[in-house]
PDB file of C-alpha atoms in Angstrom:
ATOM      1  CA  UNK O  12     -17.474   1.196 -15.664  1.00 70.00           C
ATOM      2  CA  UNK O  13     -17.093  -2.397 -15.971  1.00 79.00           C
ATOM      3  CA  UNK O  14     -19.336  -4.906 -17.220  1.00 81.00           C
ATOM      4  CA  UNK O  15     -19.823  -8.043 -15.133  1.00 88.00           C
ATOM      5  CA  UNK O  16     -21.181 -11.163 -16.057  1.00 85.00           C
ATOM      6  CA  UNK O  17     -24.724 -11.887 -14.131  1.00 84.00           C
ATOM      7  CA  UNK O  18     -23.652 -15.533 -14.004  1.00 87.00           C
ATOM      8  CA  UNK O  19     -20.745 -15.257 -11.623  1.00 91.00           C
ATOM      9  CA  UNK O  20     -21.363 -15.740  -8.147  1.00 92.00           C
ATOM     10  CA  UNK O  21     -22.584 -13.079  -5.849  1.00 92.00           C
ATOM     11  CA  UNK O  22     -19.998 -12.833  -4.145  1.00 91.00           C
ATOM     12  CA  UNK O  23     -17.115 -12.080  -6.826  1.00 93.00           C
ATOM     13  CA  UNK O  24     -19.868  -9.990  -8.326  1.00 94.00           C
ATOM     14  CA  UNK O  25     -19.632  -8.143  -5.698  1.00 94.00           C
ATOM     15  CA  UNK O  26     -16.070  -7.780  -5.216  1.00 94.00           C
ATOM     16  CA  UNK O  27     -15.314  -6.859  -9.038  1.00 94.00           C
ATOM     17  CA  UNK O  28     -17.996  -3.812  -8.395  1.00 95.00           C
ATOM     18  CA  UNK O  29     -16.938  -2.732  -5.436  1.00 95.00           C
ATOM     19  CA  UNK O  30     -13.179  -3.010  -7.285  1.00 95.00           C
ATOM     20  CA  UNK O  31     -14.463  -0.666 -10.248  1.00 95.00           C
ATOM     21  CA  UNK O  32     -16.314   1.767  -7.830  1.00 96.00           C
ATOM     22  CA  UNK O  33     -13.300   2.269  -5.216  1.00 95.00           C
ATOM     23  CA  UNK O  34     -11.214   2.609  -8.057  1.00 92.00           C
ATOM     24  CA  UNK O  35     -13.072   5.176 -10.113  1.00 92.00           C
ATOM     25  CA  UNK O  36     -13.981   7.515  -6.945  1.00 92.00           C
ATOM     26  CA  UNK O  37     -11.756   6.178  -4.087  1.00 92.00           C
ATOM     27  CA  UNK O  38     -12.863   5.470  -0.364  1.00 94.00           C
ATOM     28  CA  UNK O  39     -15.392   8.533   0.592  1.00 92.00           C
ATOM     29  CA  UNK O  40     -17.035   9.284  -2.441  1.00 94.00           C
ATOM     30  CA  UNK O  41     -17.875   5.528  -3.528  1.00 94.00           C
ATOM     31  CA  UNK O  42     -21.449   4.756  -1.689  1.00 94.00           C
ATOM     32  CA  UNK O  43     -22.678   0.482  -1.517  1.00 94.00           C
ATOM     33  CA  UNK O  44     -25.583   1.887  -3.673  1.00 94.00           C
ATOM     34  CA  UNK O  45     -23.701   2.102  -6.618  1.00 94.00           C
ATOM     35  CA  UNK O  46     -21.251  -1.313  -5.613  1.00 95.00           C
ATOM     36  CA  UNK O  47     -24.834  -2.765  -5.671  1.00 94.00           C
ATOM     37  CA  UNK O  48     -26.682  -1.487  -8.330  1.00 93.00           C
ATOM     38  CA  UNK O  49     -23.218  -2.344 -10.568  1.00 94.00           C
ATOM     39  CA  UNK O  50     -23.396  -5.957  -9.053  1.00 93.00           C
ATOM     40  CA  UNK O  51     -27.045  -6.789 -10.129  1.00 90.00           C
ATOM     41  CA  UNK O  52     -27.758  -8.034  -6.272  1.00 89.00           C
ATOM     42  CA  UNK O  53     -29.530  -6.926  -3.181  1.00 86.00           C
ATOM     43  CA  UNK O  54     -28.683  -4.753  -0.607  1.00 87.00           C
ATOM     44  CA  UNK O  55     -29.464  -7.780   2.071  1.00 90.00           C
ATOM     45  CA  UNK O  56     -27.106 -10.192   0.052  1.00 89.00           C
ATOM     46  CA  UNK O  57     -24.035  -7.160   0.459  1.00 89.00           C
ATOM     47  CA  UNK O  58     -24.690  -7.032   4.041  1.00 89.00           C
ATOM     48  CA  UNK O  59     -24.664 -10.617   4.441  1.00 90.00           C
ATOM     49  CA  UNK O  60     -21.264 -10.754   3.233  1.00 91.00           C
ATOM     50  CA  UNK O  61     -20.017  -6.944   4.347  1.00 91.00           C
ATOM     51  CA  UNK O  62     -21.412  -4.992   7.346  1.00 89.00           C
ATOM     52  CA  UNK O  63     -20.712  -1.904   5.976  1.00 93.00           C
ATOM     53  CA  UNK O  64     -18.720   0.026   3.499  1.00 94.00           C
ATOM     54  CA  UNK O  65     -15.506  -0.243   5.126  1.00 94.00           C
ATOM     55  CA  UNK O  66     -15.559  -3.821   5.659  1.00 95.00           C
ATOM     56  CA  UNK O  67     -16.151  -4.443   2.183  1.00 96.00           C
ATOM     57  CA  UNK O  68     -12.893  -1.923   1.225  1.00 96.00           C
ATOM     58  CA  UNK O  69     -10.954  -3.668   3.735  1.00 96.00           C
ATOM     59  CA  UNK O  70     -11.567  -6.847   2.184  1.00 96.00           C
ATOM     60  CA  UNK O  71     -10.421  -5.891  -1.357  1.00 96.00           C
ATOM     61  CA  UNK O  72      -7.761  -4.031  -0.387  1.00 97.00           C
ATOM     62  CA  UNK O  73      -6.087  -6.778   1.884  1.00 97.00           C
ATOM     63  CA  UNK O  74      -6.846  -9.643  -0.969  1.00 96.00           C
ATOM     64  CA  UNK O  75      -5.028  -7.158  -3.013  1.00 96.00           C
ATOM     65  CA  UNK O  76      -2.183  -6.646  -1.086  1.00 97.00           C
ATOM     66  CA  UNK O  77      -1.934 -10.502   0.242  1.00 97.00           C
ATOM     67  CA  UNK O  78      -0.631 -11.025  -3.356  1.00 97.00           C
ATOM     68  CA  UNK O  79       1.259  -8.264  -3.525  1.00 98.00           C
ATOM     69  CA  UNK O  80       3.349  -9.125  -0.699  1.00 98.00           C
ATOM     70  CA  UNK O  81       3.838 -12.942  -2.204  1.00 98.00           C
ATOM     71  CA  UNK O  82       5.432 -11.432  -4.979  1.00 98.00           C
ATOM     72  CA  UNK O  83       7.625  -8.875  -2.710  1.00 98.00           C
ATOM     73  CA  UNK O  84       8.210 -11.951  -0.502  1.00 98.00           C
ATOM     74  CA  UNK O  85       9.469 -13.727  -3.063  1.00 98.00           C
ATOM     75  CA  UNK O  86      11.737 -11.637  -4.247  1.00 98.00           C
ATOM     76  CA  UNK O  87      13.234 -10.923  -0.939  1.00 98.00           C
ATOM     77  CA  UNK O  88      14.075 -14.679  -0.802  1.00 97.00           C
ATOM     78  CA  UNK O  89      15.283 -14.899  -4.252  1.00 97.00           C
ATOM     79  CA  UNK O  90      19.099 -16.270  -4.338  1.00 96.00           C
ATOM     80  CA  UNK O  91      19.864 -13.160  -5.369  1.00 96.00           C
ATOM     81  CA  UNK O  92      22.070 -10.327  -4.908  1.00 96.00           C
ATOM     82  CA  UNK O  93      20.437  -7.409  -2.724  1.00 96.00           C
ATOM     83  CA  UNK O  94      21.056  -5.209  -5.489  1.00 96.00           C
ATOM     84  CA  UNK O  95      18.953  -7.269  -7.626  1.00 97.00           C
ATOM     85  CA  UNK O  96      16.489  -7.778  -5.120  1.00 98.00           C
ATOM     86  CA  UNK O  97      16.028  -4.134  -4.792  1.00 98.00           C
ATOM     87  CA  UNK O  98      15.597  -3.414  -8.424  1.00 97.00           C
ATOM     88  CA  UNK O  99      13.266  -6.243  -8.416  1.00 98.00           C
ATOM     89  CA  UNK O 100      11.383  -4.966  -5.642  1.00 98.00           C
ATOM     90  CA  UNK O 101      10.971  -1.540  -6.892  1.00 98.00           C
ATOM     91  CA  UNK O 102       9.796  -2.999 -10.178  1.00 97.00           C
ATOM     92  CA  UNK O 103       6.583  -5.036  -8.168  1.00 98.00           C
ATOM     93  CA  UNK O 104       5.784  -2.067  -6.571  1.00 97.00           C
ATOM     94  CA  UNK O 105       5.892  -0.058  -9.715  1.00 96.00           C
ATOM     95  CA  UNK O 106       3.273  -2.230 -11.529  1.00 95.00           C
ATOM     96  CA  UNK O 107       0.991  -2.653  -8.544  1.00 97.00           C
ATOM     97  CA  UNK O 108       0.876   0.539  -7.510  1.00 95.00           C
ATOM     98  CA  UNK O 109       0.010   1.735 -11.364  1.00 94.00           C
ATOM     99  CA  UNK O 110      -2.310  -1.118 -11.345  1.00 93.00           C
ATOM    100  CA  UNK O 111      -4.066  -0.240  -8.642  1.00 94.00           C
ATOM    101  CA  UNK O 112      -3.046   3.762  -8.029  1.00 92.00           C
ATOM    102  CA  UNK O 113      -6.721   5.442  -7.281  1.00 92.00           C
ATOM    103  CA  UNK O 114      -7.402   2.441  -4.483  1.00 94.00           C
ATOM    104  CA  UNK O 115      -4.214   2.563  -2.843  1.00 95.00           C
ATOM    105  CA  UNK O 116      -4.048   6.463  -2.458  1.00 94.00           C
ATOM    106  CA  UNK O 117      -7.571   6.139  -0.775  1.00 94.00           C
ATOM    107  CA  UNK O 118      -5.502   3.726   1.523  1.00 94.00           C
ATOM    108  CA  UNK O 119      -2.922   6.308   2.138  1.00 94.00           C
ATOM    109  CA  UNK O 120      -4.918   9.789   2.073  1.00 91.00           C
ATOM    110  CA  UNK O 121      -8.163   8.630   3.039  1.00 91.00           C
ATOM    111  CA  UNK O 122      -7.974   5.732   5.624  1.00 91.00           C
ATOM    112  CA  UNK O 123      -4.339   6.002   6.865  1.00 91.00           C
ATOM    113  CA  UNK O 124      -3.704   9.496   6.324  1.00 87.00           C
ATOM    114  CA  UNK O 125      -3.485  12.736   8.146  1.00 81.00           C
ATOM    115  CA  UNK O 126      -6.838  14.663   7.371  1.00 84.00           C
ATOM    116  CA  UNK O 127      -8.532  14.316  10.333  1.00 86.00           C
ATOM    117  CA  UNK O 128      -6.041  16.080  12.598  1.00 91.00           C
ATOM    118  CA  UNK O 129      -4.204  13.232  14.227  1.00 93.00           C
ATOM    119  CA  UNK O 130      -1.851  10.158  13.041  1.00 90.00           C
ATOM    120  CA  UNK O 131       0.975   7.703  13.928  1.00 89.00           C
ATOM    121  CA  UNK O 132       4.839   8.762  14.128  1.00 85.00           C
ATOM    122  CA  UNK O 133       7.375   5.753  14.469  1.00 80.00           C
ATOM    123  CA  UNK O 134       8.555   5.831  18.081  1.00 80.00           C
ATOM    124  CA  UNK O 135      12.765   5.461  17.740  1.00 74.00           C
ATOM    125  CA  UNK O 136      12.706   4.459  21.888  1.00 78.00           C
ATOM    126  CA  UNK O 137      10.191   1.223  21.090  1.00 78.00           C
ATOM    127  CA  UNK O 138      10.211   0.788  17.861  1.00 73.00           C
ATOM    128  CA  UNK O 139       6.534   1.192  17.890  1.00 79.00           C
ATOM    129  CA  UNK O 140       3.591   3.629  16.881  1.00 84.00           C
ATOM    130  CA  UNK O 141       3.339   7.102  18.870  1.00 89.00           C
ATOM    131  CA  UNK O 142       0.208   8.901  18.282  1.00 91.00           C
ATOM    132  CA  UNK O 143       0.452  12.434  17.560  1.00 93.00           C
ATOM    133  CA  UNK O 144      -2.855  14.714  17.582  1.00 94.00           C
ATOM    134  CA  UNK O 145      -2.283  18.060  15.303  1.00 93.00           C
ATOM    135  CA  UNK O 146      -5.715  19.960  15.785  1.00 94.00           C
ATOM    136  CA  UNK O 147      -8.960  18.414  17.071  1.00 92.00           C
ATOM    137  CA  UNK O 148      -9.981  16.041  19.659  1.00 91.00           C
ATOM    138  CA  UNK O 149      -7.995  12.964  20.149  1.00 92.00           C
ATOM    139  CA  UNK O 150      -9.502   9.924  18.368  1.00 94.00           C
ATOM    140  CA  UNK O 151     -11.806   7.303  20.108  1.00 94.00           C
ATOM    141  CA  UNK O 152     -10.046   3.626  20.094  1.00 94.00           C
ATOM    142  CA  UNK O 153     -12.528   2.294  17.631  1.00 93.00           C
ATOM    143  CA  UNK O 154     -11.037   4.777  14.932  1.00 93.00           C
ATOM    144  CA  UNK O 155      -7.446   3.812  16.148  1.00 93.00           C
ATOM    145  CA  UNK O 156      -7.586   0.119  15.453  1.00 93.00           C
ATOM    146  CA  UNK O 157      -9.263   1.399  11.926  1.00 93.00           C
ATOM    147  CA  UNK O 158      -6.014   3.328  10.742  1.00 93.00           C
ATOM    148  CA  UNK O 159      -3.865   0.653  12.423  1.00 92.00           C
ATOM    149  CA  UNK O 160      -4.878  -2.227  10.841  1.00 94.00           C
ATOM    150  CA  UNK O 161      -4.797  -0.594   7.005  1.00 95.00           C
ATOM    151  CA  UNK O 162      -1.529   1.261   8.401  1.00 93.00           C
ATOM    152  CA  UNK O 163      -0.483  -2.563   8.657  1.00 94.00           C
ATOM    153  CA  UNK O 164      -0.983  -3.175   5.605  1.00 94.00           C
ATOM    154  CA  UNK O 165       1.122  -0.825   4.071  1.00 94.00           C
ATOM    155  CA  UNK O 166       3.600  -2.095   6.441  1.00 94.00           C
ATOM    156  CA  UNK O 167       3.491  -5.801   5.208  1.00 96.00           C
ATOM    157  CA  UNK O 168       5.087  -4.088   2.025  1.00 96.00           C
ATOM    158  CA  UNK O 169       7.578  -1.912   3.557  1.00 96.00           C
ATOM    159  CA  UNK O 170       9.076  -4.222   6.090  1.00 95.00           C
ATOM    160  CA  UNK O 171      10.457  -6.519   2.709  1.00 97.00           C
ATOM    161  CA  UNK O 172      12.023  -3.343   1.603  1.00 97.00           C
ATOM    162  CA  UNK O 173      13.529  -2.772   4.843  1.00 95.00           C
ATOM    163  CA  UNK O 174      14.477  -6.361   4.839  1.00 96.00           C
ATOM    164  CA  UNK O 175      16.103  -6.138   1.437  1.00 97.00           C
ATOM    165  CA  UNK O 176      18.289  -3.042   2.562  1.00 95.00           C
ATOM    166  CA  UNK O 177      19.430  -4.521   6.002  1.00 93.00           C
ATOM    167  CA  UNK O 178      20.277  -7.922   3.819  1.00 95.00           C
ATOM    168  CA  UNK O 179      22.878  -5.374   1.792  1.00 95.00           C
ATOM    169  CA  UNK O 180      24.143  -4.019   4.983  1.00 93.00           C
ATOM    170  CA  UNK O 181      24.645  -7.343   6.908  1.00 92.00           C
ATOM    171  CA  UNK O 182      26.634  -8.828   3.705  1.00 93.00           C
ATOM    172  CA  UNK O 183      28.790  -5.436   3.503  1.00 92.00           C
ATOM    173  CA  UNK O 184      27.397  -4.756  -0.361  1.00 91.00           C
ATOM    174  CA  UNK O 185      25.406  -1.693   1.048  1.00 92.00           C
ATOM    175  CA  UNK O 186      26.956   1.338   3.117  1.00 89.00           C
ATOM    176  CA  UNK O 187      26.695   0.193   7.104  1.00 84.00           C
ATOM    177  CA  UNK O 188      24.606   2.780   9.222  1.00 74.00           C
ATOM    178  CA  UNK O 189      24.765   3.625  12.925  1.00 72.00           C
ATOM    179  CA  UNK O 190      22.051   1.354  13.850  1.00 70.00           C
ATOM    180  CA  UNK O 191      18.561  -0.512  12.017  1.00 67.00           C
ATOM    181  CA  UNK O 192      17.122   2.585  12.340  1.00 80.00           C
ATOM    182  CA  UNK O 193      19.157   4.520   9.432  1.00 88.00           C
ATOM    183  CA  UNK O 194      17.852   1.528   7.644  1.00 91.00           C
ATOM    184  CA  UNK O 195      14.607   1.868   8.533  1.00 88.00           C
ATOM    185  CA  UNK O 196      14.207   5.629   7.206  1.00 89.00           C
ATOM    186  CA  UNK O 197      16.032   5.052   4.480  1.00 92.00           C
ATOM    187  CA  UNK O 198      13.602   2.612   3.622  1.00 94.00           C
ATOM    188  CA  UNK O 199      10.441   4.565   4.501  1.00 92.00           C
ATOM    189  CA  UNK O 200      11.454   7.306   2.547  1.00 94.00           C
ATOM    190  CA  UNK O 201      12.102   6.086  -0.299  1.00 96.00           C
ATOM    191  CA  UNK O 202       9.069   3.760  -0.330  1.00 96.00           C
ATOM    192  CA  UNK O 203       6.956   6.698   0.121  1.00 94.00           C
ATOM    193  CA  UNK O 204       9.043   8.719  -2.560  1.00 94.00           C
ATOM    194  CA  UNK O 205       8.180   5.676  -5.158  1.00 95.00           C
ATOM    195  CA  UNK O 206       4.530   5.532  -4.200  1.00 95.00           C
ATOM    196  CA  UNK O 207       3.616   9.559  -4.537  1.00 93.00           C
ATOM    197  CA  UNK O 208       5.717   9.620  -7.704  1.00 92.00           C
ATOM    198  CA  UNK O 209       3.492   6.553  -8.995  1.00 92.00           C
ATOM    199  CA  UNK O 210       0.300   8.785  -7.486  1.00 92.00           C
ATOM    200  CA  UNK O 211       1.128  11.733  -8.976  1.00 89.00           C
ATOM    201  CA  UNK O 212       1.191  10.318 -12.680  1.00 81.00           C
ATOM    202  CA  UNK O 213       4.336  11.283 -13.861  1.00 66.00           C
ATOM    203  CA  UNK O 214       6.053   8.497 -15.302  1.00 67.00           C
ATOM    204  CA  UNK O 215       3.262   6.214 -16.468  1.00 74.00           C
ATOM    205  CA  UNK O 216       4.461   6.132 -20.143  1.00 78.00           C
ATOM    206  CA  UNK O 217       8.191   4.634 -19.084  1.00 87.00           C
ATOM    207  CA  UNK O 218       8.867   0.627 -18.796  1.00 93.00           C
ATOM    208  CA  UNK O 219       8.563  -0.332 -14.975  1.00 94.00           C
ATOM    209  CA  UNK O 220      11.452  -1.914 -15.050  1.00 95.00           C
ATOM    210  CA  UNK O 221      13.429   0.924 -16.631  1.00 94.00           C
ATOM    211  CA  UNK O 222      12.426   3.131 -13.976  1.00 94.00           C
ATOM    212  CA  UNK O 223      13.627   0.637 -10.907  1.00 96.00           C
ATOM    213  CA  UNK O 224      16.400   0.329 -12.353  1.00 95.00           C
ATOM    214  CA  UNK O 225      17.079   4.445 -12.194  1.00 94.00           C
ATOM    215  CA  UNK O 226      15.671   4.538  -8.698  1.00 95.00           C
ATOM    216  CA  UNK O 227      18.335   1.176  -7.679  1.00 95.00           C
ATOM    217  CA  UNK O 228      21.074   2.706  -9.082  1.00 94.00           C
ATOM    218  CA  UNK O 229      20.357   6.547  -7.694  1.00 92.00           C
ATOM    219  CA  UNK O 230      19.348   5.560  -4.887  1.00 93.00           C
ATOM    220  CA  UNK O 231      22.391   3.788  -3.962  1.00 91.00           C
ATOM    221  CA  UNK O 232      24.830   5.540  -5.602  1.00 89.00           C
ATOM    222  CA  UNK O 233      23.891   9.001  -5.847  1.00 88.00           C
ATOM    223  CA  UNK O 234      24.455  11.738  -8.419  1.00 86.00           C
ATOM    224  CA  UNK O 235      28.188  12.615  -6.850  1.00 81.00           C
ATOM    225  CA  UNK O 236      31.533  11.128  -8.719  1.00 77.00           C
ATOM    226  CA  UNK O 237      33.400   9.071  -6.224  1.00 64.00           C
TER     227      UNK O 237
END
C-alpha cells in the first residue's frame, strides 16, 4: 500500500489510490471504499469527480495508455528500419505491461474478456467487430459500448504493431502475405502472445530489451535453417 501525501490535490490523491488499489486486487475485487479511505477524502468529493467505480478505472487506465501509445507512436514514426521499429516496439510494451501487469490483465480478463459468456470476433468480410454469444443471454447495449470502448483501447496499441508489420511488407524487408489480413493476425497473435507471457510472470528477471530482441528475431525468422 502506498503512502500519499495529504497535501496533493484531491484529485491526484485520488487517482494514485485508486492506482494502488486496482493494482493490488484488479477491477472486481477493488471497492471506492478502500480508493477512499487510502485517499484521505470523502465519498461526495469521489463522486464529484467519478460516478462510479468504473468511471474512475476507465479514467486511469486510458491516462495510462494515452502515454503508452505516444511512446508506441513514436516509435512507429522513428526513421527507422521496421526491424528496429519492431524490436523497439516490443521493448515499450515489455516495460509497460510489467509496469502495470495486475491493471492491464483486469483490462483484458475482467472488462474485455470472455467470462460472461459472450465477446467480439474480428469480422474478415468488414473488417469490423462480430459479436459472438457462447452461453447466456445476449448482452444489453449499455454493456456493449462498456467492452467496446476498453476493447479500443487495447486496440490503440495493436494497430502500431500492425502498422509496423505492414511498413516491412510494403518496403519488401518483411515476407508479403495474401492480403492485410495475414498481417493483421500475425499481429494480433503475437501481441497477445507478448502480453500473457508478461501476465504470466515468467520472464520478469531478464532485460526488456534482451527479450524483444529474441521475440524480433524469432518471430521473423523462425527456428528453421534456410
Amino acid at each position: 500500500m502506498v503512502l500519499i501525501d495529504k497535501k496533493l490535490p484531491k484529485r491526484e490523491r485520488i487517482m494514485l489510490a485508486a492506482a494502488d488499489v486496482f493494482a493490488r486486487k484488479g477491477y472486481l475485487q477493488a471497492t471506492l471504499d478502500e480508493i477512499i479511505e487510502l485517499a484521505d477524502t470523502g465519498k461526495g468529493t469521489v463522486y464529484s469527480y467519478y460516478k462510479n467505480k468504473d468511471n474512475l478505472f476507465y479514467t486511469l487506465v486510458s491516462d495510462k495508455n494515452e502515454q503508452f501509445v505516444e511512446k508506441l507512436r513514436q516509435v512507429a514514426q522513428a526513421p527507422s528500419s521496421p526491424f528496429d521499429k519492431l524490436e523497439a516496439y516490443l521493448c515499450e510494451m515489455l516495460e509497460f505491461l510489467r509496469r502495470n501487469d495486475t491493471l492491464w490483465q483486469a483490462l483484458f480478463y475482467e472488462m474485455i474478456g470472455a467470462n460472461r459468456g459472450w465477446y467480439f470476433i474480428y469480422d474478415e468480410e468488414t473488417g469490423g467487430d462480430k459479436l459472438v454469444v457462447k452461453w447466456g443471454a445476449a448482452p444489453v447495449q449499455e454493456e456493449v459500448d462498456k467492452v467496446r470502448r476498453y476493447l479500443e483501447l487495447v486496440r490503440s496499441s495493436f494497430r502500431l504493431l500492425e502498422d509496423i508489420l505492414q511498413e516491412g511488407v510494403d518496403k519488401g524487408v518483411f515476407k508479403n502475405a495474401a492480403d492485410r489480413r495475414g498481417v493483421h493476425y500475425a499481429a494480433r497473435h503475437l501481441y497477445g502472445g507478448v502480453s500473457m507471457a508478461v501476465f504470466l510472470g515468467n520472464d520478469r528477471t531478464e532485460d526488456s530489451a534482451y527479450i524483444a530482441k529474441i521475440i524480433a528475431d524469432r518471430f521473423l525468422y523462425g527456428f528453421a535453417k534456410t
